Amino acid sequence: MRPLHAISGDKYAKSVHAKMLCVDCHKEITDSTAQHKKDLAKKVGCVQCHQDLWAAAKKENKTQEKPRLGVVVQNIAAYKKSFHARPNQDDPSRVNATCNECHDTHGFNVPVDKKSPQYDAWRKEVPALCGEKCHDEQLETFASSVHGKEVLDKNNAKAPVCTSCHTNHEITNTSLDSFKLLNNEACGSCHKDRLKSYRDTYHGQVTKLGYVDTAKCYNCHGSHGILSAKDPKSKVHPDNRLKTCRECHDGKKKQLATAGFATFAPHANSHDFAKYPQVWISTKFMIALLIGVFAFFWLHSGLWYYREWERSKAGEHRPHVRTADLKLDETKHVRRFGLGWRIAHLVFALTTMTLVLTGTTALFSHTGWAPVVAKALGGAQGLALIHRVAAALFIGIFLIHFVYVMQRLLRDRNFRWFGPDSLVPNWKDLSDMVGMFKWFVGKGDRPTFDRWTYYEKFDYWAVFWGVSVIGGSGLLLAFPYVTATYLPGWIFNVATIVHGEEAFLAAVFLFTVHFFNNHFRPDKLPPPDIVMFTGTQSLEEFRREHPAQYQRLVDAGELDKYLVDAPSRPMALGSKILGLTLITIGLVLLTLVIVGFVGGAVK
């Protein structure tokens, strides 16, 4: 049976249905009279026909010979869940769009090869297909956009068309979170550099975690009517940016976007000095800082481990400082830290780990583990709340500690700021550090440390640096409306870099260098060292770790003042359990951070 005269024979001959007879689809036609009834075509069901064909192919084990039938069935499944398959609001008796409203049934011939000229030609017809039949207003807006001009005026088949953003068959309501999230990825498929720089911002991090709480591409650029940033009518033109920002930062809860918001660079990068000098400088500085700190301290730890390993392999024993006329109870312990120091250390440890977990979840939102953690902690808003509460506790404990220590020291007229009991660095620390490196390579004896070693002092003052840098940049980001009132928008770009990179530095340093110095040195094994939980050290360990202080106290006859009973068995056991728990958490966090860093570097 030949196609009827109302059907284009040329189109039908080139279509995917060309080898089929009319009655293969119009099965209700049984005689020459019935075939001319126009309403018969309406009874043809594309969906059922293709499903039957696929079922037959599976039954005959011919699915590999007819893979396109499987694709069509997948498209049918997607269509049934789409916005097009829903009942029309004006006429519920019909759906929003049927197969033959988008596809010319008798001339259907969408090219399979997406790289072919035929596919490009078909693609350029999509805006007219969608717009002229149903979405005329959207087509008019699209035609005046940068995308529309590329397709319609410049005949660029590679430019975005309706299906680029809305897909072919999975078309959903644009108000759904799923569409909003996928829309960013659709834009990024063309604008890869822009998507990467966007993901470095808080907007992009939250979106990548799977939440729509922050701005996405269309919030700033529009949807169908996207214009060049140089166009005075563009939403991102300098004259319009503040208005665009205020579409989200609209003054609710007294939080209205100020002028500083308009100068924030959502697509700033670290390789374009001419355009983003502040970002370039801050990035290079932070990279140099990370490389310098890790290179020095990892070398320090590696050499120390090697020296201790060589010493133990050779059967060496470290000489102990002893006095012939001193009679001491070897079961006694030496008090190293008071209760306040121990509580502060524990709170610092817990809040730091909380900050690392919540902060790196946003920083490494591209990983598989980050969305899982975000969901467990209450989504983007829960994540932000926990992070800020932990930060407030961290800064609060730090300030209490600082005020307490300073008021005690300032009242003590006998305290020497650069003396052996002070945590202020002095020349002996530099001498001890040089001496340690000489000892590492077998060129000298191990230095005799006093009350504080140079690496303990570094740990202590690192908190001051961390609170200043991480805390300061965090406050700028936590209160953007205040920040943008007095400072330019690029401050947000710099603060984001500094906050994230310094936090990364702190986390990796804590869970590698700090853990090694205090728990994983060969002479400390097995971990943990519980001095920061019990507050005391055995006399033997004290003599070994701080021989200069030991000898100083002995010479002054003051050692007895520091001697206390050993912690009870339950106290020691509980401290070990707590220490091992914190170490385990720290190592898990370190693993997550490494996975995030490596994943980001690969991408």
Coordinates of C-alpha atoms in Angstrom, one line a residue, residues 30-393:
T30 CA -9.9 -3.2 6.5
D31 CA -11.3 -2.0 3.1
S32 CA -10.7 0.7 0.4
T33 CA -13.5 2.8 1.7
A34 CA -12.4 2.9 5.4
Q35 CA -8.9 4.1 4.6
H36 CA -10.2 7.5 3.6
K37 CA -11.8 8.3 6.9
K38 CA -9.6 11.1 8.3
D39 CA -10.4 10.4 12.0
L40 CA -8.9 6.9 11.7
A41 CA -5.4 8.4 12.0
K42 CA -6.1 9.7 15.4
K43 CA -6.6 6.2 16.7
V44 CA -3.0 5.1 15.9
G45 CA -1.0 4.7 19.1
C46 CA 2.7 5.3 18.7
V47 CA 3.5 4.2 22.2
Q48 CA 1.8 0.9 22.1
C49 CA 3.1 0.1 18.7
H50 CA 6.8 0.6 19.7
Q51 CA 6.4 -1.2 22.9
D52 CA 4.9 -4.2 21.1
L53 CA 7.8 -4.1 18.6
W54 CA 10.3 -4.1 21.4
A55 CA 8.6 -6.9 23.2
A56 CA 8.6 -8.9 20.1
A57 CA 12.3 -8.2 19.6
K58 CA 13.1 -9.4 23.1
K59 CA 11.0 -12.5 22.6
E60 CA 12.9 -13.3 19.4
N61 CA 16.3 -12.4 20.9
K62 CA 16.8 -9.7 18.3
T63 CA 17.4 -6.8 20.7
Q64 CA 21.0 -6.4 19.5
E65 CA 19.9 -6.3 15.9
K66 CA 17.3 -3.5 16.7
P67 CA 18.9 -1.3 19.4
R68 CA 17.0 1.8 18.2
L69 CA 13.7 0.1 19.3
G70 CA 15.1 0.0 22.9
V71 CA 16.1 3.6 22.7
V72 CA 12.5 4.5 21.6
V73 CA 11.0 2.5 24.5
Q74 CA 13.3 4.4 26.9
N75 CA 12.2 7.7 25.4
I76 CA 8.6 6.6 25.9
A77 CA 9.2 5.8 29.6
A78 CA 10.8 9.3 30.0
Y79 CA 7.9 10.9 28.1
K80 CA 5.3 9.3 30.4
K81 CA 6.9 11.0 33.4
S82 CA 7.4 14.3 31.6
F83 CA 5.4 17.6 31.7
H84 CA 4.1 16.9 28.2
A85 CA 2.4 13.7 29.2
R86 CA 0.3 15.5 31.9
P87 CA -3.3 16.4 31.3
N88 CA -3.7 19.9 29.8
Q89 CA -5.0 22.4 32.3
D90 CA -7.4 24.0 29.8
D91 CA -8.6 20.6 28.4
P92 CA -8.0 17.7 30.8
S93 CA -9.3 15.3 28.1
R94 CA -6.0 15.6 26.3
V95 CA -2.3 15.7 27.3
N96 CA -0.1 18.7 26.9
A97 CA 1.7 17.3 23.9
T98 CA 1.6 13.9 22.0
C99 CA 4.3 12.2 19.9
N100 CA 2.9 13.4 16.6
E101 CA 2.8 17.0 17.8
C102 CA 6.6 17.1 18.0
H103 CA 7.4 14.4 15.4
D104 CA 6.2 14.3 11.8
T105 CA 4.9 10.7 12.0
H106 CA 5.1 10.0 8.3
G107 CA 8.4 11.9 7.7
F108 CA 10.1 11.1 11.0
N109 CA 13.8 10.9 10.5
V110 CA 15.9 12.2 13.4
P111 CA 19.5 11.4 12.4
V112 CA 21.2 8.9 14.8
D113 CA 24.7 10.3 14.2
K114 CA 24.9 13.5 16.3
K115 CA 28.0 14.6 14.4
S116 CA 26.4 14.5 11.0
P117 CA 25.2 17.5 9.0
Q118 CA 21.7 16.0 8.9
Y119 CA 21.6 16.1 12.7
D120 CA 22.7 19.7 12.7
A121 CA 20.0 20.5 10.2
W122 CA 17.3 18.8 12.3
R123 CA 18.6 20.6 15.4
K124 CA 18.2 24.0 13.9
E125 CA 14.5 23.3 13.3
V126 CA 13.8 22.6 17.0
P127 CA 13.1 26.2 18.1
A128 CA 10.5 26.7 15.4
L129 CA 9.0 23.3 16.2
C130 CA 8.6 24.1 19.9
G131 CA 7.8 27.8 19.5
E132 CA 5.4 28.0 16.6
K133 CA 3.2 25.2 17.8
C134 CA 3.0 25.9 21.5
H135 CA 5.6 28.2 23.0
D136 CA 5.4 31.3 20.8
E137 CA 6.2 33.8 23.6
Q138 CA 9.3 31.8 24.6
L139 CA 10.4 31.6 21.0
E140 CA 10.1 35.4 20.6
T141 CA 12.3 35.9 23.6
F142 CA 14.7 33.2 22.6
A143 CA 15.1 34.7 19.1
S144 CA 16.5 38.0 20.6
S145 CA 18.9 36.2 22.9
V146 CA 22.6 35.4 22.3
H147 CA 21.7 31.8 21.9
G148 CA 18.8 32.5 19.5
K149 CA 20.8 34.8 17.3
E150 CA 23.5 32.1 16.9
V151 CA 21.0 29.5 15.8
L152 CA 18.5 31.5 13.9
D153 CA 20.6 34.4 12.5
K154 CA 24.0 32.9 12.2
N155 CA 22.9 29.4 11.4
N156 CA 25.1 27.9 14.1
A157 CA 23.8 24.4 14.8
K158 CA 26.1 24.0 17.8
A159 CA 24.5 26.7 19.8
P160 CA 21.9 25.8 22.4
V161 CA 18.3 25.1 21.4
C162 CA 15.2 24.2 23.4
T163 CA 16.2 20.6 23.9
S164 CA 19.7 21.6 25.1
C165 CA 18.2 22.8 28.4
H166 CA 14.8 21.1 28.6
T167 CA 16.0 17.7 27.1
N168 CA 14.1 15.8 24.4
H169 CA 11.7 13.5 26.2
E170 CA 12.3 14.1 30.0
I171 CA 10.9 17.6 29.9
T172 CA 9.8 18.5 33.4
N173 CA 8.3 21.4 35.2
T174 CA 10.9 24.1 35.5
S175 CA 10.0 24.8 39.1
L176 CA 11.2 21.4 40.2
D177 CA 14.5 21.2 42.0
S178 CA 15.7 18.4 39.7
F179 CA 15.3 20.7 36.7
K180 CA 17.1 23.6 38.4
L181 CA 20.1 21.4 39.3
L182 CA 20.4 19.8 35.9
N183 CA 20.0 23.2 34.2
N184 CA 23.4 24.2 35.6
E185 CA 25.0 21.1 34.2
A186 CA 23.4 21.9 30.8
C187 CA 24.9 25.3 30.8
G188 CA 28.2 23.9 31.9
S189 CA 28.3 21.4 29.0
C190 CA 29.1 24.4 26.8
H191 CA 30.6 26.9 29.3
K192 CA 33.0 24.5 31.0
D193 CA 35.3 27.2 32.4
R194 CA 32.4 29.2 33.7
L195 CA 30.9 26.2 35.4
K196 CA 34.2 25.4 37.1
S197 CA 34.7 28.9 38.4
Y198 CA 31.0 29.0 39.5
R199 CA 31.6 25.8 41.5
D200 CA 34.4 27.5 43.4
T201 CA 31.8 29.9 44.9
Y202 CA 29.4 29.2 47.7
H203 CA 26.6 29.4 45.2
G204 CA 28.1 26.6 43.2
Q205 CA 29.1 24.5 46.2
V206 CA 25.6 24.4 47.6
T207 CA 24.2 23.6 44.1
K208 CA 26.6 20.8 43.6
L209 CA 25.6 19.3 46.9
G210 CA 22.1 19.0 45.5
Y211 CA 20.3 22.0 46.9
V212 CA 18.7 25.0 45.2
D213 CA 19.1 27.4 48.1
T214 CA 21.6 29.6 46.1
A215 CA 21.8 31.3 42.8
K216 CA 22.2 29.2 39.6
C217 CA 23.0 30.2 36.0
Y218 CA 19.5 31.3 35.1
N219 CA 19.1 33.4 38.3
C220 CA 21.8 35.8 37.1
H221 CA 21.7 35.4 33.3
G222 CA 18.0 34.7 32.7
S223 CA 16.7 31.8 30.7
H224 CA 15.2 32.3 27.3
G225 CA 16.4 35.8 26.9
I226 CA 20.1 35.5 27.8
L227 CA 22.0 38.6 26.6
S228 CA 25.7 39.5 26.3
A229 CA 27.1 41.0 29.5
K230 CA 27.9 44.1 27.4
D231 CA 24.3 44.5 26.4
P232 CA 22.7 47.4 28.5
K233 CA 19.6 45.2 28.8
S234 CA 21.5 42.2 30.2
K235 CA 20.8 41.1 33.7
V236 CA 24.5 41.0 34.4
H237 CA 25.4 44.3 32.8
P238 CA 27.2 46.5 35.4
D239 CA 24.3 48.8 35.5
N240 CA 21.9 46.0 36.3
R241 CA 23.9 43.6 38.5
L242 CA 22.7 45.0 41.8
K243 CA 19.1 44.7 40.8
T244 CA 19.8 41.1 39.7
C245 CA 21.4 40.4 43.1
R246 CA 18.4 41.8 44.9
E247 CA 16.1 39.3 43.2
C248 CA 17.5 36.8 45.8
H249 CA 19.0 39.1 48.4
D250 CA 15.8 41.1 48.5
G251 CA 15.8 42.7 51.9
K252 CA 13.9 40.0 53.8
K253 CA 15.1 39.7 57.3
K254 CA 16.7 43.1 56.8
Q255 CA 19.3 41.6 54.4
L256 CA 19.4 43.7 51.3
A257 CA 22.2 43.4 48.7
T258 CA 24.4 46.5 48.8
A259 CA 26.7 48.0 46.2
G260 CA 29.5 45.6 47.1
F261 CA 27.5 42.7 45.8
A262 CA 27.6 44.1 42.3
T263 CA 31.4 43.9 42.1
F264 CA 31.6 40.3 43.3
A265 CA 33.0 38.1 40.5
P266 CA 31.1 34.8 40.3
H267 CA 33.4 33.5 37.6
A268 CA 36.8 34.8 38.9
N269 CA 39.7 32.5 38.2
S270 CA 43.3 32.3 39.4
H271 CA 45.0 32.4 36.0
D272 CA 43.9 35.7 34.6
F273 CA 45.9 38.4 36.4
A274 CA 44.7 41.2 34.2
K275 CA 41.1 40.6 35.0
Y276 CA 41.3 39.2 38.5
P277 CA 44.5 40.4 40.1
Q278 CA 43.4 40.0 43.7
V279 CA 42.3 36.4 43.1
W280 CA 45.6 35.7 41.3
I281 CA 47.7 37.1 44.1
S282 CA 45.8 35.5 46.9
T283 CA 45.8 32.1 45.2
K284 CA 49.6 32.2 44.5
F285 CA 50.3 33.3 48.1
M286 CA 48.2 30.4 49.5
I287 CA 49.8 27.9 47.2
A288 CA 53.3 29.0 48.3
L289 CA 52.2 28.9 51.9
L290 CA 50.9 25.4 51.6
I291 CA 53.9 24.1 49.7
G292 CA 56.3 25.8 52.2
V293 CA 54.6 24.5 55.4
F294 CA 54.1 21.0 54.1
A295 CA 57.5 20.7 52.6
F296 CA 59.2 21.7 55.8
F297 CA 57.1 19.8 58.3
W298 CA 56.7 16.6 56.3
L299 CA 60.5 16.6 55.8
H300 CA 60.8 17.2 59.5
S301 CA 58.5 14.2 60.3
G302 CA 60.0 12.0 57.7
L303 CA 63.6 12.5 59.0
W304 CA 62.5 12.1 62.6
Y305 CA 60.8 8.8 61.8
Y306 CA 63.9 7.6 59.9
R307 CA 66.2 8.6 62.8
E308 CA 64.1 6.9 65.4
W309 CA 63.8 3.8 63.3
E310 CA 67.5 3.7 62.7
R311 CA 68.1 4.2 66.5
S312 CA 65.7 1.4 67.5
K313 CA 67.2 -0.9 64.8
A314 CA 70.6 -0.3 66.2
G315 CA 69.4 -1.0 69.8
E316 CA 70.3 2.5 71.0
H317 CA 68.8 3.8 74.2
R318 CA 68.4 7.4 74.9
P319 CA 70.4 8.5 78.0
H320 CA 68.4 9.7 80.9
V321 CA 69.1 12.6 83.1
R322 CA 69.7 11.4 86.7
T323 CA 71.2 12.8 89.9
A324 CA 73.0 10.5 92.2
D325 CA 71.7 11.9 95.5
L326 CA 68.0 12.2 94.4
K327 CA 65.6 9.7 95.7
L328 CA 62.4 9.7 93.7
D329 CA 59.3 7.5 93.6
E330 CA 59.4 6.2 90.0
T331 CA 55.6 5.6 90.2
K332 CA 55.0 9.3 90.5
H333 CA 53.8 11.5 87.6
V334 CA 54.7 15.0 86.7
R335 CA 51.9 17.5 86.2
R336 CA 52.1 19.1 82.8
F337 CA 48.7 20.6 82.1
G338 CA 46.0 22.0 84.4
L339 CA 42.3 21.2 84.0
G340 CA 41.6 24.4 82.0
W341 CA 44.2 23.6 79.4
R342 CA 42.9 20.1 79.0
I343 CA 39.3 21.2 78.6
A344 CA 40.3 23.8 76.1
H345 CA 42.2 21.2 74.1
L346 CA 39.3 18.8 74.1
V347 CA 36.8 21.5 73.0
F348 CA 39.3 22.7 70.4
A349 CA 39.7 19.2 69.1
L350 CA 35.9 18.6 68.8
T351 CA 35.1 22.0 67.3
T352 CA 38.0 21.7 64.8
M353 CA 36.9 18.3 63.6
T354 CA 33.3 19.6 63.3
L355 CA 34.6 22.6 61.3
V356 CA 36.7 20.3 59.1
L357 CA 33.8 18.0 58.4
T358 CA 31.2 20.8 57.6
G359 CA 33.7 23.0 55.8
T360 CA 35.2 20.4 53.5
T361 CA 31.8 19.1 52.7
A362 CA 31.1 22.4 51.0
L363 CA 34.7 22.8 49.7
F364 CA 34.7 19.4 48.1
S365 CA 31.1 19.3 47.1
H366 CA 32.1 17.6 43.9
T367 CA 32.9 14.3 45.7
G368 CA 30.6 11.4 46.2
W369 CA 30.8 11.7 50.0
A370 CA 30.0 15.4 50.4
P371 CA 26.2 15.2 49.4
V372 CA 25.8 12.2 51.8
V373 CA 27.3 14.2 54.7
A374 CA 25.3 17.3 53.8
K375 CA 22.0 15.3 53.8
A376 CA 22.9 13.7 57.2
L377 CA 23.5 17.1 58.7
G378 CA 20.3 18.8 57.6
G379 CA 21.1 20.0 54.1
A380 CA 22.8 23.2 53.1
Q381 CA 21.2 25.2 55.8
G382 CA 21.9 22.7 58.5
L383 CA 25.5 22.4 57.3
A384 CA 26.0 26.2 57.5
L385 CA 24.4 26.4 60.9
I386 CA 26.5 23.7 62.4
H387 CA 29.6 25.2 60.9
R388 CA 28.9 28.6 62.3
V389 CA 28.0 27.4 65.8
A390 CA 31.3 25.4 65.9
A391 CA 33.2 28.4 64.7
A392 CA 31.6 30.6 67.4
L393 CA 32.6 28.0 70.0

